[in-house]
XYZ file of C-alpha atoms in Angstrom:
297
model
C -72.559 -8.591 -48.191
C -69.738 -7.316 -48.090
C -68.345 -10.524 -46.707
C -69.234 -12.271 -50.158
C -67.748 -9.964 -51.810
C -64.171 -10.333 -49.950
C -64.559 -14.261 -50.683
C -65.378 -13.815 -54.213
C -62.509 -11.374 -54.781
C -60.082 -13.674 -52.526
C -61.454 -16.863 -54.912
C -61.198 -14.882 -57.764
C -57.480 -13.785 -57.262
C -56.374 -17.686 -55.925
C -57.950 -18.893 -59.374
C -56.197 -15.919 -61.274
C -52.908 -17.269 -59.623
C -53.161 -20.942 -60.353
C -53.916 -19.840 -63.680
C -50.411 -17.781 -63.754
C -48.709 -20.506 -62.639
C -50.193 -23.130 -65.167
C -49.707 -20.479 -68.005
C -45.711 -20.326 -66.650
C -45.464 -24.186 -66.674
C -47.123 -24.199 -70.186
C -44.589 -21.913 -71.340
C -41.475 -23.677 -69.897
C -42.863 -27.008 -71.294
C -43.420 -25.558 -74.770
C -39.807 -24.385 -74.680
C -38.775 -27.646 -75.292
C -41.446 -29.507 -76.331
C -43.527 -27.928 -79.339
C -46.452 -30.254 -78.443
C -46.912 -30.020 -75.210
C -50.766 -29.131 -74.014
C -51.927 -26.559 -71.349
C -54.008 -29.050 -69.077
C -55.086 -32.401 -71.270
C -53.406 -35.509 -70.529
C -50.845 -36.639 -72.856
C -49.847 -40.337 -74.601
C -46.260 -40.906 -75.632
C -45.150 -44.213 -77.080
C -41.451 -44.559 -76.198
C -40.918 -48.315 -77.799
C -43.173 -50.364 -79.510
C -41.581 -54.210 -79.462
C -42.152 -57.274 -81.122
C -41.900 -60.103 -78.231
C -42.257 -63.541 -79.873
C -44.170 -64.251 -83.684
C -45.991 -67.528 -84.224
C -48.389 -68.174 -87.353
C -51.261 -67.388 -85.270
C -50.237 -64.418 -82.845
C -47.993 -61.979 -82.885
C -47.334 -60.611 -79.338
C -45.777 -56.968 -78.748
C -44.695 -55.092 -75.480
C -45.862 -51.536 -75.793
C -44.093 -48.602 -73.334
C -45.770 -45.500 -73.169
C -45.830 -42.251 -71.202
C -48.923 -40.765 -69.542
C -48.072 -36.979 -69.232
C -49.702 -34.880 -66.686
C -49.639 -31.184 -66.937
C -52.073 -30.200 -65.147
C -51.567 -29.433 -61.088
C -53.700 -31.726 -59.955
C -52.547 -35.519 -60.531
C -54.102 -37.743 -62.590
C -55.975 -41.360 -61.509
C -57.569 -43.740 -63.884
C -58.838 -47.301 -63.151
C -58.214 -47.821 -66.554
C -57.358 -47.378 -70.337
C -58.579 -48.401 -73.722
C -56.709 -48.677 -76.500
C -56.301 -49.376 -80.329
C -52.954 -49.236 -82.598
C -52.887 -48.932 -86.106
C -50.533 -48.832 -89.381
C -51.207 -46.122 -91.591
C -54.470 -45.829 -90.639
C -55.996 -49.160 -90.718
C -56.812 -50.837 -87.215
C -54.846 -54.127 -86.293
C -55.803 -54.323 -82.734
C -58.235 -52.951 -80.055
C -58.014 -53.739 -76.366
C -57.982 -52.194 -73.141
C -55.623 -51.564 -69.784
C -57.492 -52.570 -66.655
C -55.113 -51.594 -64.210
C -54.833 -48.653 -61.669
C -52.908 -45.777 -63.407
C -51.853 -42.855 -61.087
C -49.643 -39.785 -62.055
C -48.403 -37.310 -59.636
C -49.212 -33.316 -61.079
C -46.533 -32.249 -63.382
C -45.603 -35.422 -63.651
C -44.885 -38.504 -65.908
C -46.098 -42.105 -65.375
C -44.347 -45.058 -67.743
C -46.901 -47.459 -68.298
C -45.811 -51.046 -70.246
C -48.590 -53.150 -71.381
C -49.166 -56.241 -73.796
C -50.456 -55.953 -77.486
C -51.552 -59.203 -79.184
C -52.030 -59.106 -82.674
C -53.787 -61.573 -85.527
C -50.282 -62.521 -87.079
C -52.865 -63.082 -90.428
C -54.452 -59.922 -90.194
C -51.181 -57.948 -89.738
C -49.103 -59.901 -91.971
C -52.057 -59.092 -94.944
C -51.595 -54.782 -93.884
C -47.707 -55.404 -94.250
C -47.912 -56.707 -97.329
C -50.647 -54.371 -98.539
C -47.948 -51.397 -97.249
C -44.670 -53.421 -98.749
C -46.464 -53.562 -102.180
C -46.792 -49.794 -101.700
C -42.867 -49.713 -101.818
C -43.046 -48.083 -98.423
C -39.970 -48.700 -95.978
C -41.482 -46.431 -93.402
C -44.754 -45.867 -91.543
C -46.698 -43.943 -89.562
C -47.955 -46.603 -86.404
C -51.275 -44.708 -84.605
C -52.186 -45.149 -81.201
C -55.502 -43.768 -79.927
C -56.076 -43.864 -75.801
C -59.093 -43.336 -74.213
C -60.228 -42.989 -70.402
C -61.939 -40.566 -68.178
C -60.074 -37.947 -66.234
C -61.720 -36.789 -63.145
C -59.848 -33.718 -63.503
C -61.927 -32.954 -67.050
C -65.264 -33.354 -65.031
C -67.688 -31.803 -67.091
C -67.000 -34.074 -70.356
C -68.882 -36.575 -70.332
C -66.814 -38.489 -73.385
C -63.722 -40.259 -72.319
C -60.667 -38.380 -73.126
C -59.447 -39.219 -76.605
C -55.285 -39.115 -77.136
C -53.676 -39.775 -80.627
C -50.178 -40.083 -81.082
C -48.328 -41.195 -84.025
C -44.529 -42.912 -84.009
C -42.975 -42.972 -87.825
C -40.841 -45.852 -88.169
C -39.495 -48.476 -90.067
C -41.861 -51.201 -91.867
C -41.060 -54.306 -90.124
C -41.523 -57.043 -92.726
C -41.179 -61.061 -91.405
C -38.151 -62.971 -92.440
C -38.826 -65.510 -95.201
C -37.523 -69.075 -94.908
C -36.875 -72.016 -97.340
C -35.682 -75.370 -97.433
C -33.820 -77.219 -100.297
C -31.270 -79.937 -101.562
C -31.390 -82.585 -99.011
C -27.945 -84.905 -98.597
C -27.040 -87.724 -96.821
C -23.135 -87.276 -95.208
C -23.355 -89.988 -93.236
C -25.133 -93.877 -93.847
C -24.018 -96.105 -90.508
C -25.794 -98.754 -89.176
C -26.452 -96.603 -85.389
C -27.418 -92.985 -86.787
C -27.310 -91.301 -90.120
C -26.801 -87.487 -90.830
C -28.603 -85.733 -93.161
C -27.970 -81.845 -94.313
C -30.606 -79.696 -95.246
C -30.099 -75.755 -96.548
C -32.014 -73.286 -94.895
C -32.362 -69.965 -97.058
C -32.904 -66.921 -95.160
C -34.498 -63.630 -97.037
C -34.541 -60.263 -94.973
C -36.824 -57.917 -96.700
C -35.887 -55.425 -94.125
C -33.867 -52.373 -94.804
C -32.088 -52.983 -91.991
C -30.035 -56.386 -91.038
C -30.292 -58.653 -87.921
C -28.704 -61.574 -86.556
C -30.488 -64.487 -85.554
C -29.198 -67.256 -82.666
C -30.705 -70.516 -80.746
C -31.866 -71.814 -84.194
C -34.592 -74.998 -83.721
C -35.971 -76.927 -86.038
C -38.594 -79.691 -86.215
C -38.916 -81.146 -89.936
C -41.736 -83.223 -90.587
C -42.063 -85.275 -93.499
C -44.318 -88.177 -94.735
C -46.777 -89.490 -92.278
C -45.719 -88.577 -89.226
C -41.463 -88.996 -89.082
C -39.973 -85.979 -87.435
C -36.494 -84.883 -87.311
C -35.088 -82.434 -85.332
C -31.938 -80.164 -85.534
C -30.563 -76.830 -84.165
C -27.316 -74.264 -84.560
C -26.171 -72.999 -81.660
C -23.787 -69.933 -83.238
C -24.896 -66.375 -84.280
C -25.525 -65.947 -88.139
C -26.015 -62.077 -89.772
C -28.567 -61.306 -92.509
C -27.416 -58.190 -94.337
C -30.226 -55.964 -95.421
C -32.307 -57.325 -98.151
C -29.873 -60.243 -98.503
C -30.398 -64.378 -98.753
C -28.125 -65.716 -96.545
C -27.785 -69.842 -96.854
C -27.127 -71.987 -93.646
C -26.391 -76.350 -93.934
C -28.991 -77.573 -91.064
C -27.263 -80.909 -89.790
C -30.150 -83.448 -88.923
C -29.469 -86.679 -87.313
C -31.538 -89.854 -87.918
C -31.849 -93.000 -85.910
C -30.981 -96.270 -88.311
C -34.716 -96.891 -89.575
C -36.199 -93.072 -89.626
C -32.963 -92.256 -92.829
C -34.289 -95.718 -94.636
C -38.438 -94.970 -94.217
C -37.531 -91.687 -95.394
C -35.404 -91.959 -98.160
C -37.800 -94.711 -99.559
C -41.048 -92.176 -99.560
C -38.591 -89.277 -100.695
C -37.024 -91.403 -103.859
C -40.462 -93.561 -104.752
C -43.216 -90.357 -104.545
C -41.327 -87.055 -103.811
C -44.349 -85.117 -105.500
C -46.689 -87.061 -103.247
C -44.493 -87.056 -99.761
C -45.460 -83.906 -98.010
C -43.304 -82.344 -95.464
C -43.440 -79.251 -92.927
C -41.555 -77.896 -90.235
C -41.400 -75.319 -87.718
C -38.852 -72.636 -87.338
C -37.882 -71.113 -83.739
C -35.193 -68.685 -83.648
C -34.453 -65.325 -81.452
C -33.824 -62.040 -83.791
C -30.836 -59.894 -82.382
C -31.025 -55.907 -84.319
C -29.592 -52.819 -83.302
C -33.379 -52.052 -83.863
C -34.837 -51.820 -80.548
C -37.904 -52.993 -81.404
C -37.305 -56.323 -82.751
C -34.281 -56.883 -80.448
C -34.282 -60.275 -78.843
C -37.666 -61.021 -80.265
C -38.759 -64.448 -80.795
C -39.590 -65.844 -83.554
C -41.820 -69.031 -85.058
C -41.628 -69.309 -88.900
C -43.737 -72.200 -90.213
C -43.701 -73.904 -94.136
C -44.707 -76.940 -95.900
C -44.443 -78.725 -99.187
C -43.885 -81.844 -100.801
C -40.466 -83.266 -101.197
C -40.110 -82.139 -105.115
C -40.005 -78.964 -103.793
C -36.565 -79.299 -101.999
C -34.740 -80.256 -105.127
C -35.733 -76.840 -107.008
């Protein structure tokens, strides 16, 4: 029986040493990070960037750090997550790749987030109506940890990032003008106004637009220069549209005779450039429609 007692004492001594070592790591971590945990893994959002936005889907890339504060490595086969804005969930998905984190180490993970644009814009408009410039972006992550083997339910980790409320730029077309009328080709210009509702400025570049008028005539235009839009301000740009000979006559006839009944629509694509890392080099597609009479307002 004495040998059993010795084994128990040795195991207890090892356990106390491990707990002591863990406490030292915990206190050191707390000295630089007041949110450090003793043994439970943590998830930190390092960046959430919009990669592209169109009327149907908004695609983002989320960069997170998975922190393992324990003396045993962490191996996960997958995790699920939900992203919310001011307490309202906007997307729920999963990351189906293996994740390995060494003991007392951190793993950087990047995974795509796809949000329904209509739901996202609805939520952003709700918050904008309250006069908020910055909001809480909430991330909830769930996974099973072999380290916490006694838990039947998955580990749930919550983290919040307080960041600016991102608002989609607003575009309007107006004042079409015939700049050149020729036999081979004709040039028409149209004013595009862009309003930046955000509390920070941005630039846009690689501007491309397709304008459809009437029963299917499609006109294309582009601007290769970079345009600056100040915070909460509007910039007006004159877009050149080059037309084939017959296109101008046909479009002008419909616009002059039936301006209130001739529909138009546009699809505008551009790249945002911003000091804000969440928006820098994001590809945006903006669409709109109306009748020709609206362009003269």
